[in-house]
Amino acid sequence: MAQLAEERQLLKGIYQRLKDEPLEPGSELYQPVYEMPGSDDPVKRLKKGIEFSEVESVQMFSGFRGSGKTTELKRLKKQLEDEDYFVIYGDALKYLNPAEPVEITDLLIVLAGAFSDALTEARSDIHIEKESYWVRLRNYLTDTNIEISEVNLKTEADSIAKELIGGIKAGVDVKLALHTSPSFRQNLQKFMANRISELKGQVDKFVEDGVKAIRRSYGEQKQIVFIFDSLEQLRGSLANEKAVIDSVMRLFANYSNLLELPYVHCVYTVPPWLKFAMPGATNTVMLPSLRQWNNDDARSLYLTGWDALRNLLKRRVGVANCDHVFGLPDAQGHHAAADRLIGLCGGHFRDLLLLVRECVLRAENLPMDERYINAAIINARSQLLPLSIESVRWLHRIEQTRTPALPDDSPESVSRMTRFIDTHLVLYLTNGEEWYDVHPLIRNEIGTMIARHGLTDESVEQ
Amino acid sequence: MSSELPATLSSTPAAESRPSANSVEWQKLLTHFEWNEGFTFVILLLPDAEGAALRRQALERFLASSGKQIQLITFASPDELKHLAGRLLELSVPPATSAIWVEAVVPEFAADYQVWREAWREAVARLNQFRNPLRERFNVPLLFVGAPWLQSVLHDAAPDLWSVRTTVVPIEPEASPWRDYLASWPERADASSKAWDENAPDAELALQAAASLRGKPGDEIKLAEMLTRAGAGLIARSVNLEAEKVLLEALALLGRHKADSPEQAEAFHQLGRAQIALSDYEPANRNLEQALRLYRKAGNIWGEANCIEKFGDIALRRSHHDEAQSRYAEALPLYRRVGNIVGEANCILSLGDIALRRSQHDEAQSRYAEALPLFRRVGNVLGEANCIACLGDIALQRSQHDEARARYAEALPLYRRVGDVLGEANCIWGLGNVALERNDFTETQSKFEQCLKLYRQVGHLHNEAECLTGFGDLAAKQAKTEEARAYYEQALATFEQLQALDWIGKTHQRLARLSKGDLAAQAHVAAARAAYEQAGLTKLLNELDEEFALK
């Protein structure tokens, strides 16, 4: 039967509400999944870290792809502003190339530069004494006298400095070159390698000037928060992943104290794989997948998580439309068709939205037929496949042990584990303690491949 | 693949029958375009470029109904694709655009698949960091259109971009491939039990099995085995282009899932056989080298012998007679060692062919006579037919026309019985030459036309070119000089492409004959001489010198 025009209009409206985008605070589509009783609200933890620090602080925030980081940061910003904090926001991707290794000198320059840009772009009522940070940096680089004590170094450093400074004097835009020119960045790194303290001093000085300018306009007691987003995207390309991972690990292992900015509460998003590469090294607030089951053999249902996702779906589809779209509810008010999709999303909002979108696009009439739901599930599952035998072995170990089951802490293993979680094959979950499990969409696949290829428990354990 | 696709579901008549999976997926994409606002990232997976063109045209028609259009981005080379990020970030999108279509569809079994895969990987890895700028820049859907493997490239190399995909639309190949293969050979569509090698696998069964395994994770190796089996079956039916295609697909799978294995050796071997039949000697050599390496690694003497024999076949086709002889002589004891009578007989037969080409008739006759009982002993009808036909060739060369005609007439039904189109064509060719020597031009024309059609059907370039020289000979005999010249030149181009020295020489000799007395003739004679010398064809060289009074 041809679809009624009204139904198509309804589905069209729902489809547009299923779009996967970061949500602004107050959006009717936002479901406060982390604010449920018993859950560990990351925004609350970050806020507490800020509130309990008198003058300045550093908070690290992380989460895997699609966990809702950007939405939660926006929520944090709103809550802080509501409590009279002065909040500014910077995006690392505007300054750094995530496919290149990063040094502390790069990051310090970029932090100060982003702080400077945020002040001048967003707030015309704030006037920093002297120049923007980029101008100050330029002046510093072109005015610096080179002091070299060894003959060998003199030759190499001299040529690096000449090239760097010569370029800047000739008009090279430092901010742009830092972002887009690997050779400029490498030269700058080499030039600044022995000047870290000096650089930190300048950055701190600039930030102090910024803080003073803010307080002149907004009050002497104004507390300032600087959210620096997208550092978690530093992961390199397939060709240089190891080099990038190594550089980030060096940065956080050796220089995390330099990431404090005077009189500013900093919130940095950091790569989630730091958890595996440097366990315990950074105190990071991590966004988990929304938990739908408990960490027991039977995976008994965690109803709070289920209810959160049911409510999320209701917001998107519209409470009044749910019966029409998913069919009549059961005695508890739950829709079987919706529950089927929720049960297979692994607690990932993106995956749930993707599943429902697939159903809506296929639906020829309402309520939704089993066929559409089956087809949507098959389509979603196929996007997680194929799995190599090696991956299946590792995923099976994770499923059995509910741990990352990392074979070692090499960058390759860390990177692979990160990919598993980023692509949702593995879920990072917490219930006070953290644990791991495989995505429900691939559990059958793993079982089938284990059986087919004769991967016994012994061989899997090897 | 149908050329007309439904515009929207609401415009199609009520469907009593269930729509195909492809039409459902395609309709899903059209509905997305109908309902979407703003930027989305869509991945469209198609089996090949032809399918992509059809789907693009269908989407264009759909969008045109609302005055909208697609902005198309394609790539002339993998290097161009690598710079996709720059191209997209500098793209200006006209107001009437409602989709950006970025297309590079290269199937896994394409020869340049690896290069294109690497290009896609590099392109999306660069683009990955610009996920947010892309969202900000474009207010319309961005479609990446590629082969099914593009999905894994995206989630490995561009995980940020992948994570914000709106939908993936996979379009499978429409027809069951086994039907396609049979449909492409209409005269033999019911010949599923007929193959020149009666022990050759049934291609139809193997392709059906392959179709049921395709797309199932964990079954890649089995799929590759079925494809290899299908390839062997298709070769037996002289459906060599399709055989090459399925064998390339098998090798792509084995390369990823079971490299350096006996299965891979077999696939390389079969691919080499298909490519020899297609006169594609360089790749055939390379693939047989791979097969030989793997057979030797596994201690598989039978496989080793098969490969060496095939090297002999390549050399023979190129008129490198000494090399061919050496290869067959090397393969022969290996076949005897493992008791492979057919292999032994084929080697002896081939040694006879070399002797025949060298006009060493007694030697050739002796070899064929030695091979014939071996083929009969094992009931190998094809080998038997080959021997008898070769004895017909000897008789023809000796101008023993009745004997030649009798032999070809004896061999022809045997070739037809086993469905060997090439052998059948060769017999008809022989009969045509008998008619030519007897100046029966009508019969000659008829026979040559028949065998040309069959040579083209099986893709046998060499014999097709020989057939063209036959037409040239026919025209020359009827004093149609220009017509003859045209045929010879057409044939020569093919022989040169195949580096078939003996026939390069023979064709130049024919052209010299046509131009006798002028400068062109001298050039042709020189070229013929060079070819015969290079091939070590002393008798033909002497005949050339005699004909053109060069001594």
Tab-separated table of N, CA and C in Angstrom, chain A residues 283-357:
chain	number	residue	atom	x	y	z
A	283	ASN	N	45.012	12.355	35.678
A	283	ASN	CA	43.742	12.208	36.371
A	283	ASN	C	42.666	12.741	35.436
A	284	THR	N	42.073	11.832	34.690
A	284	THR	CA	41.189	12.252	33.607
A	284	THR	C	39.752	11.870	33.905
A	285	VAL	N	38.855	12.787	33.636
A	285	VAL	CA	37.421	12.481	33.717
A	285	VAL	C	37.034	11.900	32.366
A	286	MET	N	36.610	10.665	32.391
A	286	MET	CA	36.380	9.929	31.148
A	286	MET	C	34.897	9.677	30.934
A	287	LEU	N	34.441	9.949	29.709
A	287	LEU	CA	33.039	9.670	29.383
A	287	LEU	C	32.898	8.217	28.957
A	288	PRO	N	32.133	7.433	29.668
A	288	PRO	CA	31.960	6.048	29.251
A	288	PRO	C	30.797	5.932	28.264
A	289	SER	N	30.642	4.733	27.711
A	289	SER	CA	29.405	4.433	26.989
A	289	SER	C	28.300	4.333	28.021
A	290	LEU	N	27.109	4.582	27.617
A	290	LEU	CA	25.988	4.480	28.540
A	290	LEU	C	25.758	3.003	28.855
A	291	ARG	N	25.764	2.691	30.127
A	291	ARG	CA	25.693	1.277	30.517
A	291	ARG	C	24.262	0.757	30.427
A	292	GLN	N	24.121	-0.385	29.795
A	292	GLN	CA	22.802	-1.010	29.660
A	292	GLN	C	22.732	-2.351	30.365
A	293	TRP	N	23.852	-2.876	30.748
A	293	TRP	CA	23.838	-4.170	31.443
A	293	TRP	C	24.921	-4.160	32.515
A	294	ASN	N	24.854	-5.120	33.375
A	294	ASN	CA	25.794	-5.209	34.490
A	294	ASN	C	26.953	-6.116	34.122
A	295	ASN	N	28.000	-5.971	34.858
A	295	ASN	CA	29.218	-6.723	34.578
A	295	ASN	C	29.136	-8.109	35.213
A	296	ASP	N	28.176	-8.883	34.714
A	296	ASP	CA	28.084	-10.264	35.179
A	296	ASP	C	27.968	-11.156	33.948
A	297	ASP	N	28.067	-12.467	34.170
A	297	ASP	CA	28.083	-13.392	33.021
A	297	ASP	C	26.814	-13.267	32.184
A	298	ALA	N	25.705	-13.080	32.879
A	298	ALA	CA	24.422	-13.041	32.175
A	298	ALA	C	24.139	-11.691	31.554
A	299	ARG	N	24.994	-10.720	31.849
A	299	ARG	CA	24.750	-9.338	31.392
A	299	ARG	C	23.331	-8.910	31.788
A	300	SER	N	23.019	-9.015	33.037
A	300	SER	CA	21.682	-8.636	33.520
A	300	SER	C	21.454	-7.159	33.239
A	301	LEU	N	20.207	-6.838	32.952
A	301	LEU	CA	19.904	-5.497	32.471
A	301	LEU	C	20.103	-4.439	33.541
A	302	TYR	N	20.644	-3.325	33.133
A	302	TYR	CA	20.762	-2.155	33.998
A	302	TYR	C	19.672	-1.205	33.549
A	303	LEU	N	18.591	-1.209	34.254
A	303	LEU	CA	17.365	-0.567	33.778
A	303	LEU	C	17.491	0.946	33.683
A	304	THR	N	18.330	1.527	34.527
A	304	THR	CA	18.503	2.988	34.479
A	304	THR	C	19.013	3.406	33.098
A	305	GLY	N	19.990	2.648	32.612
A	305	GLY	CA	20.535	2.949	31.296
A	305	GLY	C	19.486	2.772	30.208
A	306	TRP	N	18.724	1.710	30.312
A	306	TRP	CA	17.656	1.460	29.347
A	306	TRP	C	16.649	2.597	29.341
A	307	ASP	N	16.273	3.022	30.530
A	307	ASP	CA	15.266	4.093	30.613
A	307	ASP	C	15.808	5.380	29.994
A	308	ALA	N	17.090	5.646	30.227
A	308	ALA	CA	17.698	6.859	29.648
A	308	ALA	C	17.611	6.821	28.125
A	309	LEU	N	17.907	5.666	27.556
A	309	LEU	CA	17.874	5.563	26.099
A	309	LEU	C	16.450	5.570	25.568
A	310	ARG	N	15.542	4.990	26.310
A	310	ARG	CA	14.132	5.054	25.887
A	310	ARG	C	13.671	6.507	25.863
A	311	ASN	N	14.076	7.241	26.892
A	311	ASN	CA	13.683	8.663	26.955
A	311	ASN	C	14.348	9.459	25.845
A	312	LEU	N	15.589	9.124	25.553
A	312	LEU	CA	16.296	9.808	24.459
A	312	LEU	C	15.526	9.614	23.162
A	313	LEU	N	15.092	8.387	22.944
A	313	LEU	CA	14.370	8.077	21.717
A	313	LEU	C	13.032	8.804	21.663
A	314	LYS	N	12.396	8.873	22.794
A	314	LYS	CA	11.100	9.575	22.853
A	314	LYS	C	11.274	11.041	22.504
A	315	ARG	N	12.348	11.640	22.986
A	315	ARG	CA	12.596	13.053	22.664
A	315	ARG	C	12.760	13.242	21.164
A	316	ARG	N	13.490	12.318	20.566
A	316	ARG	CA	13.777	12.458	19.137
A	316	ARG	C	12.544	12.171	18.290
A	317	VAL	N	11.864	11.106	18.636
A	317	VAL	CA	10.708	10.688	17.812
A	317	VAL	C	9.480	11.536	18.156
A	318	GLY	N	9.444	11.972	19.409
A	318	GLY	CA	8.264	12.702	19.893
A	318	GLY	C	7.406	11.733	20.688
A	319	VAL	N	7.116	12.092	21.936
A	319	VAL	CA	6.367	11.193	22.807
A	319	VAL	C	5.038	10.807	22.169
A	320	ALA	N	4.395	11.787	21.559
A	320	ALA	CA	3.068	11.532	20.985
A	320	ALA	C	3.130	10.615	19.766
A	321	ASN	N	4.304	10.488	19.167
A	321	ASN	CA	4.424	9.702	17.925
A	321	ASN	C	4.858	8.266	18.166
A	322	CYS	N	5.309	7.963	19.366
A	322	CYS	CA	5.952	6.659	19.585
A	322	CYS	C	5.043	5.478	19.278
A	323	ASP	N	3.794	5.570	19.715
A	323	ASP	CA	2.876	4.443	19.468
A	323	ASP	C	2.664	4.261	17.978
A	324	HIS	N	2.533	5.342	17.279
A	324	HIS	CA	2.282	5.275	15.838
A	324	HIS	C	3.496	4.681	15.111
A	325	VAL	N	4.676	5.070	15.570
A	325	VAL	CA	5.894	4.638	14.883
A	325	VAL	C	6.306	3.229	15.301
A	326	PHE	N	6.277	2.954	16.594
A	326	PHE	CA	6.810	1.681	17.088
A	326	PHE	C	5.737	0.661	17.441
A	327	GLY	N	4.488	1.040	17.356
A	327	GLY	CA	3.430	0.101	17.734
A	327	GLY	C	3.019	0.316	19.183
A	328	LEU	N	1.952	-0.365	19.579
A	328	LEU	CA	1.416	-0.154	20.931
A	328	LEU	C	2.394	-0.663	21.986
A	329	PRO	N	2.491	0.034	23.093
A	329	PRO	CA	3.445	-0.377	24.129
A	329	PRO	C	2.911	-1.541	24.948
A	330	ASP	N	3.824	-2.139	25.710
A	330	ASP	CA	3.404	-3.216	26.612
A	330	ASP	C	2.896	-2.611	27.923
A	331	ALA	N	2.662	-3.496	28.897
A	331	ALA	CA	2.072	-3.036	30.164
A	331	ALA	C	2.972	-2.032	30.888
A	332	GLN	N	4.299	-2.147	30.636
A	332	GLN	CA	5.219	-1.201	31.305
A	332	GLN	C	5.391	0.078	30.507
A	333	GLY	N	4.707	0.153	29.368
A	333	GLY	CA	4.830	1.360	28.559
A	333	GLY	C	6.018	1.327	27.615
A	334	HIS	N	6.582	0.137	27.419
A	334	HIS	CA	7.747	0.028	26.537
A	334	HIS	C	7.328	-0.472	25.163
A	335	HIS	N	8.010	0.037	24.143
A	335	HIS	CA	7.729	-0.374	22.763
A	335	HIS	C	8.743	-1.425	22.348
A	336	ALA	N	8.232	-2.591	21.971
A	336	ALA	CA	9.117	-3.723	21.658
A	336	ALA	C	10.075	-3.403	20.519
A	337	ALA	N	9.583	-2.746	19.493
A	337	ALA	CA	10.435	-2.437	18.333
A	337	ALA	C	11.557	-1.490	18.739
A	338	ALA	N	11.217	-0.481	19.533
A	338	ALA	CA	12.232	0.464	19.991
A	338	ALA	C	13.245	-0.239	20.888
A	339	ASP	N	12.728	-1.119	21.747
A	339	ASP	CA	13.632	-1.836	22.655
A	339	ASP	C	14.606	-2.712	21.895
A	340	ARG	N	14.137	-3.253	20.809
A	340	ARG	CA	15.033	-4.095	19.994
A	340	ARG	C	16.222	-3.278	19.501
A	341	LEU	N	15.953	-2.077	19.053
A	341	LEU	CA	17.025	-1.217	18.559
A	341	LEU	C	17.916	-0.747	19.713
A	342	ILE	N	17.293	-0.398	20.806
A	342	ILE	CA	18.057	0.062	21.967
A	342	ILE	C	18.992	-1.041	22.448
A	343	GLY	N	18.476	-2.268	22.420
A	343	GLY	CA	19.268	-3.405	22.890
A	343	GLY	C	20.511	-3.675	22.054
A	344	LEU	N	20.514	-3.139	20.833
A	344	LEU	CA	21.646	-3.411	19.944
A	344	LEU	C	22.548	-2.206	19.741
A	345	CYS	N	22.292	-1.099	20.434
A	345	CYS	CA	23.094	0.107	20.168
A	345	CYS	C	24.358	0.156	21.021
A	346	GLY	N	24.470	-0.717	22.016
A	346	GLY	CA	25.666	-0.735	22.849
A	346	GLY	C	25.810	0.472	23.759
A	347	GLY	N	24.739	1.235	23.937
A	347	GLY	CA	24.821	2.418	24.790
A	347	GLY	C	25.398	3.616	24.065
A	348	HIS	N	25.590	3.508	22.758
A	348	HIS	CA	26.129	4.626	21.981
A	348	HIS	C	24.987	5.405	21.334
A	349	PHE	N	24.931	6.697	21.635
A	349	PHE	CA	23.853	7.506	21.073
A	349	PHE	C	23.908	7.491	19.552
A	350	ARG	N	25.124	7.622	19.023
A	350	ARG	CA	25.260	7.670	17.565
A	350	ARG	C	24.738	6.400	16.922
A	351	ASP	N	25.041	5.278	17.535
A	351	ASP	CA	24.601	4.016	16.953
A	351	ASP	C	23.088	3.885	17.044
A	352	LEU	N	22.496	4.350	18.144
A	352	LEU	CA	21.041	4.289	18.268
A	352	LEU	C	20.391	5.188	17.228
A	353	LEU	N	20.929	6.392	17.081
A	353	LEU	CA	20.358	7.308	16.082
A	353	LEU	C	20.513	6.725	14.683
A	354	LEU	N	21.650	6.096	14.422
A	354	LEU	CA	21.882	5.493	13.111
A	354	LEU	C	20.880	4.373	12.852
A	355	LEU	N	20.651	3.536	13.845
A	355	LEU	CA	19.704	2.425	13.694
A	355	LEU	C	18.305	2.948	13.407
A	356	VAL	N	17.894	3.943	14.172
A	356	VAL	CA	16.530	4.455	13.992
A	356	VAL	C	16.409	5.168	12.648
A	357	ARG	N	17.459	5.890	12.264
A	357	ARG	CA	17.430	6.549	10.941
A	357	ARG	C	17.255	5.518	9.839
